[in-house]
């Protein structure tokens, strides 16, 4: 089945320092949003019969998610520490289980650029996280099949 429910999608963190990826499910997240956009270049000419012509340039990604504030959760601690120390974190935003062949999503080295603590009166404390791909020898990778090995990621 090609249609997926959001509750079945997964956010993963690669805990391997080097070599083959070791992906762990970040299960304490709530809503996850992966924003993908491309910059634009104006390619309009007089020959376009009065219409603008646009070409896509560099792609941009933004990952936003909410997670429960739980200092006993290793994923929470890793994401918080990545923010506090300005270090990259390896995350994959996938449609399903990592090893499934119908999995799709973005794998990248991310910089946590937002870490907002939310304290609602009648709910648990949460944190709203924003992440963006960062400089790395390994560029972001769109995955159309979860069955592959990520070497040195």
Coordinates of N, CA and C in Angstrom, one line a residue, residues 34-116:
X34 N 9.0 17.7 7.6 CA 10.1 17.9 6.8 C 9.8 18.8 5.6
X35 N 10.4 20.0 5.7 CA 10.1 21.0 4.6 C 11.2 21.0 3.6
X36 N 10.9 20.8 2.3 CA 11.8 20.8 1.2 C 11.5 21.9 0.2
X37 N 12.4 22.7 -0.1 CA 12.2 23.8 -1.0 C 13.5 23.9 -1.9
X38 N 13.3 24.6 -3.0 CA 14.4 24.9 -3.9 C 14.4 26.5 -4.1
X39 N 15.6 27.0 -4.2 CA 15.8 28.4 -4.6 C 15.4 28.6 -6.0
X40 N 15.2 29.8 -6.4 CA 14.7 30.1 -7.8 C 15.7 31.0 -8.5
X41 N 15.9 30.8 -9.8 CA 16.6 31.7 -10.6 C 15.7 32.1 -11.8
X42 N 15.7 33.4 -12.1 CA 14.9 34.0 -13.1 C 15.5 33.7 -14.5
X43 N 14.9 32.9 -15.3 CA 15.3 32.6 -16.6 C 14.5 33.2 -17.7
X44 N 13.8 34.3 -17.3 CA 12.9 34.9 -18.3 C 13.6 35.6 -19.4
X45 N 13.1 35.4 -20.6 CA 13.6 36.0 -21.8 C 12.5 36.7 -22.6
X46 N 12.8 37.5 -23.5 CA 11.8 38.2 -24.3 C 11.1 37.2 -25.2
X47 N 11.6 36.0 -25.4 CA 11.0 35.0 -26.2 C 10.0 34.1 -25.4
X48 N 9.7 34.5 -24.1 CA 8.8 33.7 -23.3 C 7.3 34.2 -23.5
X49 N 7.1 35.0 -24.5 CA 5.7 35.5 -24.8 C 5.0 36.1 -23.6
X50 N 5.8 36.9 -22.8 CA 5.2 37.6 -21.7 C 5.1 36.8 -20.4
X51 N 5.7 35.6 -20.4 CA 5.6 34.8 -19.2 C 7.0 34.7 -18.5
X52 N 7.0 34.7 -17.2 CA 8.2 34.5 -16.5 C 8.7 33.1 -16.6
X53 N 10.0 32.9 -16.6 CA 10.5 31.5 -16.6 C 11.4 31.3 -15.4
X54 N 11.2 30.3 -14.7 CA 11.9 30.1 -13.4 C 12.6 28.7 -13.5
X55 N 13.8 28.7 -12.9 CA 14.6 27.4 -12.8 C 14.9 27.2 -11.3
X56 N 14.8 26.0 -10.9 CA 15.1 25.6 -9.5 C 16.6 25.6 -9.4
X57 N 17.1 26.1 -8.2 CA 18.5 26.1 -7.9 C 18.8 25.2 -6.7
X58 N 19.5 25.7 -5.7 CA 19.8 24.9 -4.6 C 18.6 24.5 -3.8
X59 N 18.7 23.3 -3.3 CA 17.6 22.7 -2.4 C 17.9 23.1 -1.0
X60 N 16.8 23.3 -0.2 CA 16.9 23.6 1.2 C 16.0 22.7 1.9
X61 N 16.4 22.2 3.1 CA 15.6 21.4 3.9 C 15.5 21.9 5.3
X62 N 14.4 21.7 6.0 CA 14.2 22.1 7.4 C 13.4 21.0 8.0
X63 N 13.8 20.6 9.2 CA 13.2 19.5 9.9 C 12.7 20.1 11.2
X64 N 11.4 20.0 11.5 CA 10.8 20.5 12.7 C 10.0 19.4 13.4
X65 N 10.2 19.2 14.7 CA 9.5 18.2 15.4 C 9.4 18.6 16.9
X66 N 8.4 18.0 17.5 CA 8.1 18.2 18.9 C 8.4 16.9 19.6
X67 N 9.1 16.9 20.8 CA 9.3 15.7 21.5 C 9.1 16.0 23.0
X68 N 8.8 14.9 23.7 CA 8.6 15.0 25.2 C 9.9 15.3 25.9
X69 N 9.9 16.3 26.8 CA 11.1 16.6 27.6 C 11.3 15.5 28.6
X70 N 12.3 14.6 28.3 CA 12.6 13.5 29.1 C 14.1 13.3 29.2
X71 N 14.7 13.8 30.3 CA 16.1 13.7 30.4 C 16.7 12.3 30.6
X72 N 15.8 11.3 30.8 CA 16.3 9.9 30.8 C 16.3 9.3 29.4
X73 N 15.8 10.0 28.4 CA 15.8 9.5 27.0 C 17.1 9.8 26.3
X74 N 17.8 8.8 25.9 CA 19.1 9.1 25.2 C 19.0 9.9 24.0
X75 N 17.9 9.8 23.2 CA 17.7 10.6 22.0 C 17.4 12.0 22.4
X76 N 16.6 12.3 23.4 CA 16.4 13.7 23.9 C 17.7 14.3 24.3
X77 N 18.5 13.6 25.0 CA 19.8 14.1 25.5 C 20.7 14.4 24.4
X78 N 20.8 13.5 23.4 CA 21.7 13.7 22.2 C 21.3 14.9 21.4
X79 N 20.0 15.1 21.2 CA 19.5 16.3 20.5 C 19.7 17.6 21.3
X80 N 19.4 17.5 22.6 CA 19.7 18.7 23.4 C 21.2 19.0 23.4
X81 N 22.0 18.0 23.6 CA 23.5 18.3 23.6 C 24.0 18.8 22.2
X82 N 23.4 18.3 21.1 CA 23.8 18.8 19.8 C 23.5 20.3 19.7
X83 N 22.4 20.7 20.3 CA 22.0 22.1 20.2 C 23.0 22.9 21.1
X84 N 23.2 22.5 22.4 CA 24.0 23.2 23.3 C 25.5 23.3 22.9
X85 N 26.0 22.3 22.2 CA 27.4 22.3 21.8 C 27.7 22.6 20.4
X86 N 26.6 22.9 19.6 CA 26.7 23.3 18.2 C 27.4 22.2 17.4
X87 N 27.1 20.9 17.7 CA 27.6 19.8 17.0 C 26.6 19.1 16.1
X88 N 27.0 18.5 15.0 CA 26.0 17.9 14.1 C 25.5 16.6 14.7
X89 N 24.3 16.3 14.2 CA 23.6 15.0 14.6 C 23.1 14.4 13.4
X90 N 23.2 13.1 13.3 CA 22.8 12.3 12.1 C 21.4 11.8 12.3
X91 N 20.5 12.4 11.4 CA 19.1 12.0 11.5 C 18.5 11.6 10.2
X92 N 17.6 10.7 10.2 CA 16.9 10.3 9.0 C 15.4 10.4 9.2
X93 N 14.7 11.1 8.3 CA 13.2 11.3 8.4 C 12.6 10.3 7.4
X94 N 12.0 9.2 7.8 CA 11.6 8.1 6.9 C 10.1 7.9 7.0
X95 N 9.6 7.3 6.0 CA 8.1 7.0 5.9 C 7.8 5.8 6.7
X96 N 8.7 4.9 7.0 CA 8.4 3.6 7.7 C 9.6 3.1 8.3
X97 N 9.6 1.8 8.7 CA 10.7 1.1 9.3 C 12.0 1.3 8.5
X98 N 13.1 1.4 9.1 CA 14.4 1.6 8.4 C 14.7 0.6 7.4
X99 N 14.4 -0.7 7.7 CA 14.9 -1.8 6.9 C 13.8 -2.2 5.8
X100 N 12.7 -1.5 5.7 CA 11.7 -1.8 4.7 C 12.0 -1.2 3.4
X101 N 11.7 -2.0 2.3 CA 12.1 -1.6 1.0 C 11.2 -0.5 0.4
X102 N 10.1 -0.2 1.1 CA 9.2 0.9 0.6 C 9.4 2.2 1.3
X103 N 10.5 2.3 2.0 CA 10.9 3.4 2.8 C 11.4 4.6 2.0
X104 N 11.0 5.8 2.3 CA 11.4 7.0 1.6 C 11.7 8.1 2.6
X105 N 12.7 8.9 2.3 CA 12.9 10.1 3.2 C 14.3 10.6 3.0
X106 N 14.7 11.6 3.9 CA 15.9 12.3 3.8 C 16.8 11.9 5.0
X107 N 18.1 11.6 4.6 CA 19.1 11.3 5.6 C 20.2 12.4 5.5
X108 N 20.5 13.0 6.6 CA 21.5 14.1 6.5 C 22.2 14.3 7.9
X109 N 23.3 15.0 7.8 CA 23.9 15.5 9.1 C 23.2 16.9 9.3
X110 N 22.7 17.0 10.5 CA 21.9 18.2 10.8 C 22.5 19.0 11.9
X111 N 22.2 20.3 11.9 CA 22.6 21.2 13.0 C 21.2 21.6 13.7
X112 N 21.2 21.5 15.0 CA 19.9 21.9 15.7 C 20.0 23.4 15.8
X113 N 19.1 24.1 15.2 CA 19.1 25.5 15.2 C 18.0 26.1 16.1
X114 N 17.1 25.3 16.6 CA 16.0 25.7 17.5 C 15.7 24.7 18.5
X115 N 15.6 25.1 19.7 CA 15.3 24.1 20.8 C 14.4 24.9 21.9
X116 N 13.1 24.9 21.6 CA 12.2 25.7 22.4 C 11.4 24.8 23.4

